[in-house]
mmCIF file of C-alpha atoms in Angstrom:
data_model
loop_
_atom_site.group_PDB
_atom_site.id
_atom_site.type_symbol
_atom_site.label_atom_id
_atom_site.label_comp_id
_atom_site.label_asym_id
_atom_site.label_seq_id
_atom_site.Cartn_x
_atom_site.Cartn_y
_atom_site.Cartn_z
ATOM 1 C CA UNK A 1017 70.232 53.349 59.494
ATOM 2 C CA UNK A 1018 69.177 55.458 56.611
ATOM 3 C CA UNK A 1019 72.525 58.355 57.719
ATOM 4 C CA UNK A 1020 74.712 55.320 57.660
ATOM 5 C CA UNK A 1021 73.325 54.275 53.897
ATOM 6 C CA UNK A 1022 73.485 57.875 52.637
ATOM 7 C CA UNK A 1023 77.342 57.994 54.172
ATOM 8 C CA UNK A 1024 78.079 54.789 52.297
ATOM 9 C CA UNK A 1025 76.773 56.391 48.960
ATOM 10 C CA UNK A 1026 78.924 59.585 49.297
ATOM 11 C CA UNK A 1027 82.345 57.178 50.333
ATOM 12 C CA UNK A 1028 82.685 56.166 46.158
ATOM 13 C CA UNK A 1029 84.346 52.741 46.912
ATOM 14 C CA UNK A 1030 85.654 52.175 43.472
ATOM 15 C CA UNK A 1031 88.080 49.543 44.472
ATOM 16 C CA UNK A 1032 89.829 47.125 46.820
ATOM 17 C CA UNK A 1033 92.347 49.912 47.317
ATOM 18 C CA UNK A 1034 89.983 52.039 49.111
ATOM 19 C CA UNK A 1035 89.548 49.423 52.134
ATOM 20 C CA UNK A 1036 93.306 48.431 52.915
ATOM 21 C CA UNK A 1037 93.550 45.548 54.720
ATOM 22 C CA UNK A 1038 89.983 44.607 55.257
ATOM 23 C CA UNK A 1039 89.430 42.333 52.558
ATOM 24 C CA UNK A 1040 92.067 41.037 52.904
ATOM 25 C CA UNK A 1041 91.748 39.942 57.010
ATOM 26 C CA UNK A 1042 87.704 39.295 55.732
ATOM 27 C CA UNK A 1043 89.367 36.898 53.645
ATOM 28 C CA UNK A 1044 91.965 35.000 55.934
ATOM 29 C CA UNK A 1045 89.577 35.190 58.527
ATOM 30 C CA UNK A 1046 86.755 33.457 56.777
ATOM 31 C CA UNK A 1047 84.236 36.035 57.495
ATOM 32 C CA UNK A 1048 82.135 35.512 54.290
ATOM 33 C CA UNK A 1049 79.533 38.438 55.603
ATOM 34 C CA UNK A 1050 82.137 41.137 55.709
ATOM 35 C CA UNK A 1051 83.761 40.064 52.320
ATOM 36 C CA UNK A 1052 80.380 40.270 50.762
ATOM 37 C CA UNK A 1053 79.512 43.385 52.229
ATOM 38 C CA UNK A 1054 82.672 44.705 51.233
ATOM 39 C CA UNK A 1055 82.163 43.756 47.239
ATOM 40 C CA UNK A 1056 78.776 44.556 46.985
ATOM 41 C CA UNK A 1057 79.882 48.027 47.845
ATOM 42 C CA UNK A 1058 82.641 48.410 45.059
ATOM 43 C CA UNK A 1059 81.569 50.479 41.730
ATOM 44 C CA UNK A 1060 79.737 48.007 39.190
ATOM 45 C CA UNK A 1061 80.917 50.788 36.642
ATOM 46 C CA UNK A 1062 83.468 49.946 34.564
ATOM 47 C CA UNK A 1063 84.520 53.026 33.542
ATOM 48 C CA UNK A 1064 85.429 53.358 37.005
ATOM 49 C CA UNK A 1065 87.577 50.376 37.655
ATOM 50 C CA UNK A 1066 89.578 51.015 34.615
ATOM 51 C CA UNK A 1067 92.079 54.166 34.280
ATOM 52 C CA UNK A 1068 91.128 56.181 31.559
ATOM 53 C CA UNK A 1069 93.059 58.322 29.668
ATOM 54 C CA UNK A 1070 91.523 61.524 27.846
ATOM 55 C CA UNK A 1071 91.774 61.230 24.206
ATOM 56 C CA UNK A 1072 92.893 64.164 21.995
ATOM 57 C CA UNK A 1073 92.214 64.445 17.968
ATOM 58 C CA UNK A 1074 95.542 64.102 16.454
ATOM 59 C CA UNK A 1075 96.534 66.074 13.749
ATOM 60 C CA UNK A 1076 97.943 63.924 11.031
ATOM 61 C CA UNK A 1077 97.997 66.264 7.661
ATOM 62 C CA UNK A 1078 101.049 66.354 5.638
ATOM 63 C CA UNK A 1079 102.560 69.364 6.785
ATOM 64 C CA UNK A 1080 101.834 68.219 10.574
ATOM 65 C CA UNK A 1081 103.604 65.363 10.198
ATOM 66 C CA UNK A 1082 106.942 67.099 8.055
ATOM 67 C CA UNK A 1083 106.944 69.527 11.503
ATOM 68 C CA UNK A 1084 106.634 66.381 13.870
ATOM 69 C CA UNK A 1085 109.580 64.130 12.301
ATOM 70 C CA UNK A 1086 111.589 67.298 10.740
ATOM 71 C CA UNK A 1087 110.804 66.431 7.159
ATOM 72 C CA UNK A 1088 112.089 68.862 4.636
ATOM 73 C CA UNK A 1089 109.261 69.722 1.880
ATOM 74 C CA UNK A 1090 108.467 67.499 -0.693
ATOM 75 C CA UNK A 1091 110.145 67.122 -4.279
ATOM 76 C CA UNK A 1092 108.339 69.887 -6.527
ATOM 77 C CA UNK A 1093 106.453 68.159 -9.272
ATOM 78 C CA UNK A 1094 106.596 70.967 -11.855
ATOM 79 C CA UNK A 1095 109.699 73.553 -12.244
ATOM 80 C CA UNK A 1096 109.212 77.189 -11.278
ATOM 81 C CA UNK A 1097 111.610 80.530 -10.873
ATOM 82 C CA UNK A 1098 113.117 79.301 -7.791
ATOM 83 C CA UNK A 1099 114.212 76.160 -9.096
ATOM 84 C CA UNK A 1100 116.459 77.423 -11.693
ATOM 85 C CA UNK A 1101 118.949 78.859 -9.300
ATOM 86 C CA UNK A 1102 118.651 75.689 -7.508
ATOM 87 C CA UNK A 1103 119.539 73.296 -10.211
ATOM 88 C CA UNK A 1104 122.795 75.990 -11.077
ATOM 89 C CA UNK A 1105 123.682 75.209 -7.300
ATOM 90 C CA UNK A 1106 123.585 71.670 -7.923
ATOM 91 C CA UNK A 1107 125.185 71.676 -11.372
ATOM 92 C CA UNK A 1108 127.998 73.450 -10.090
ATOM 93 C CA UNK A 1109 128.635 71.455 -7.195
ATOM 94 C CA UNK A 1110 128.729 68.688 -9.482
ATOM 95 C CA UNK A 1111 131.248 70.168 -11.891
ATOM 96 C CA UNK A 1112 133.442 71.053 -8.915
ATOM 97 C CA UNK A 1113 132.844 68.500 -6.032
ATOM 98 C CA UNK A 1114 131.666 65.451 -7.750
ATOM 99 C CA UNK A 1115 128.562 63.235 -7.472
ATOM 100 C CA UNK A 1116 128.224 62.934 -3.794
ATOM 101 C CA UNK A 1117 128.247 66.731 -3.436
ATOM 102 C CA UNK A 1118 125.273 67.442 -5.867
ATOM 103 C CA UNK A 1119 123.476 64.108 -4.316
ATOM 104 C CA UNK A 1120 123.965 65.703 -1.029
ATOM 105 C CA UNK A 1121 122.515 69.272 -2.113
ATOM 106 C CA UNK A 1122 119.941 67.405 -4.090
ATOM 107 C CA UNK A 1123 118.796 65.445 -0.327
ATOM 108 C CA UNK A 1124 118.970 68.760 1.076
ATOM 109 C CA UNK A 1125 116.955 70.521 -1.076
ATOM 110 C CA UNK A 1126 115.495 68.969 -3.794
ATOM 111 C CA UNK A 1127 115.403 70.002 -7.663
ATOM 112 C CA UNK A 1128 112.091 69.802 -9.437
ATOM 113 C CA UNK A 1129 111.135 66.502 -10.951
ATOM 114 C CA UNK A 1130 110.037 67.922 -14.593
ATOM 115 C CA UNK A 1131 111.448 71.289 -16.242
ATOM 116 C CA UNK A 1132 107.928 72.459 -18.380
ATOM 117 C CA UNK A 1133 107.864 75.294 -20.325
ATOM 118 C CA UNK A 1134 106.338 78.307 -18.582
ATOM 119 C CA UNK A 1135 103.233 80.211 -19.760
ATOM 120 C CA UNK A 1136 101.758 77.800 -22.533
ATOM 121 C CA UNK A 1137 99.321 76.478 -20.685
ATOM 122 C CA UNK A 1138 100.451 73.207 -19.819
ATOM 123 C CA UNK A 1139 100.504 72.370 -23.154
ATOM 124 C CA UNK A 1140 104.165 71.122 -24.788
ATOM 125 C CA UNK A 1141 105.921 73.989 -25.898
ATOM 126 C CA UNK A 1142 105.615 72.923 -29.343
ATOM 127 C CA UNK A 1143 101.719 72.191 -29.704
ATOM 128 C CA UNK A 1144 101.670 75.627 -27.724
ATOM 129 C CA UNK A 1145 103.983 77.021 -30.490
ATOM 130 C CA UNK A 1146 101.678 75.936 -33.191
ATOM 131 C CA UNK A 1147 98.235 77.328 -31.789
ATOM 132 C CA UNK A 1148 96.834 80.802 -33.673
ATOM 133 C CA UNK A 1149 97.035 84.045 -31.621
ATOM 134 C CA UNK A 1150 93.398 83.623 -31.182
ATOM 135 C CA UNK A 1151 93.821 79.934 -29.672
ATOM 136 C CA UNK A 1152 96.392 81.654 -27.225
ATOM 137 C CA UNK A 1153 94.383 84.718 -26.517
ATOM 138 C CA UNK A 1154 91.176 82.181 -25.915
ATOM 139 C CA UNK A 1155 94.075 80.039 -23.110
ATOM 140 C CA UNK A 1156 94.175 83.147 -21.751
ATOM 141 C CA UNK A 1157 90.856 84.316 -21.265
ATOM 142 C CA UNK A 1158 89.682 83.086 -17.244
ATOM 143 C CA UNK A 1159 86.090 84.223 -17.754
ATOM 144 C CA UNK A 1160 83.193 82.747 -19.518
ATOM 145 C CA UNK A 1161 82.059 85.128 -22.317
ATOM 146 C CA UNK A 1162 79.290 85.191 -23.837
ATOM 147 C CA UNK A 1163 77.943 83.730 -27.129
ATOM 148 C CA UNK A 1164 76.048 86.721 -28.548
ATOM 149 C CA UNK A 1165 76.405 90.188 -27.653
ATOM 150 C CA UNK A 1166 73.082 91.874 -27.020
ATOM 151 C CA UNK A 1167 73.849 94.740 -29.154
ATOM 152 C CA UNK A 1168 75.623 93.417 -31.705
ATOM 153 C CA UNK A 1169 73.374 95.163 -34.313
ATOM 154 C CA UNK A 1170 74.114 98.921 -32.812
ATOM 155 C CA UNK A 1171 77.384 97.585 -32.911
ATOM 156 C CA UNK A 1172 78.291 96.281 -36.200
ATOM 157 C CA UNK A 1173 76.242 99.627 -37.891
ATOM 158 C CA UNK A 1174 78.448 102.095 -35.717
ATOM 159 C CA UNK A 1175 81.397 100.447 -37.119
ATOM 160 C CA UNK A 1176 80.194 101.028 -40.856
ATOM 161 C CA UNK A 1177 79.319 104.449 -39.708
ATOM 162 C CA UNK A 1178 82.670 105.539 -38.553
ATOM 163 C CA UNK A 1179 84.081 102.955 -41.709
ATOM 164 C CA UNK A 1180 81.909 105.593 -44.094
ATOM 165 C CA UNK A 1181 83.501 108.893 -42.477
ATOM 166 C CA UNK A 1182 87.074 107.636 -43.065
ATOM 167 C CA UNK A 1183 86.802 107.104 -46.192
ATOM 168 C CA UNK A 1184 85.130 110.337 -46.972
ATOM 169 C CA UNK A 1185 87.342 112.032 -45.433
#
């Protein structure tokens, strides 16, 4: 009795499937026993009555998504150098094919939204225009410096030292 348990164990009746037509002659035949024996055999699990289907992370960044549906890249915000020879393309289409020619180059590739001014900063180009040298030069500096050099004192008397043998000399 216990081999014929143990066998039962290692069968893995999942389903109705697995037993052909004996339910269904258990049931036509009215042999209540059998069918009960039958579905008290069947997986109480039901991750194994139901067909699974492994899951996968899907990548859904930006660029992912331009590959998937063959999106060309975005409208640039900002100009830069390439879109200078770009907007010539598309200005001289115009001139020579009309407004469905540049429209179609502009689909195609597309111009940049805003023409700034390079190199001020992102500041207007006349705020930029009005700043001192040192304002600029200060926009230009990345690094932190620092408020007080140490030796600003060895400094400041080397420079009237070498101020004193000029004008001697």
């Amino acid at each position: 009795m216990q081999t014929q348990i143990h066998t039962l164990d290692k069968a893995g009746i999942i389903n109705e499937l697995q037993f052909g037509d004996g339910i269904n002659h258990a049931v036509h035949e009215g042999r209540r026993a059998d069918f009960a024996l039958i579905l008290s055999m069947f997986s109480d699990d039901v991750r194994d009555n139901t067909p699974i289907e492994k899951v996968t992370e899907i990548d859904t960044t930006e660029e992912a998504l331009r590959r998937r549906f063959e999106l060309s890249q975005p409208q640039e915000l900002r100009s830069n150098q390439e879109s200078y020879p770009v907007a010539a393309t598309q200005a001289e289409l115009f001139h020579t094919s009309g407004l469905p020619s540049a429209k179609l180059s502009h689909y195609l590739k597309p111009d940049a939204l805003a023409y700034l001014p390079e190199d001020t900063f992102n500041l207007p180009e006349d705020v930029y225009h009005n700043l001192s040298g040192h304002q600029r030069r200060q926009l230009g500096e990345t690094g932190s410096k620092s408020i007080m050099p140490i030796d600003l004192y060895n400094q400041l008397v080397t420079a009237q030292r070498n101020f004193q043998i000029q004008t001697q000399v």
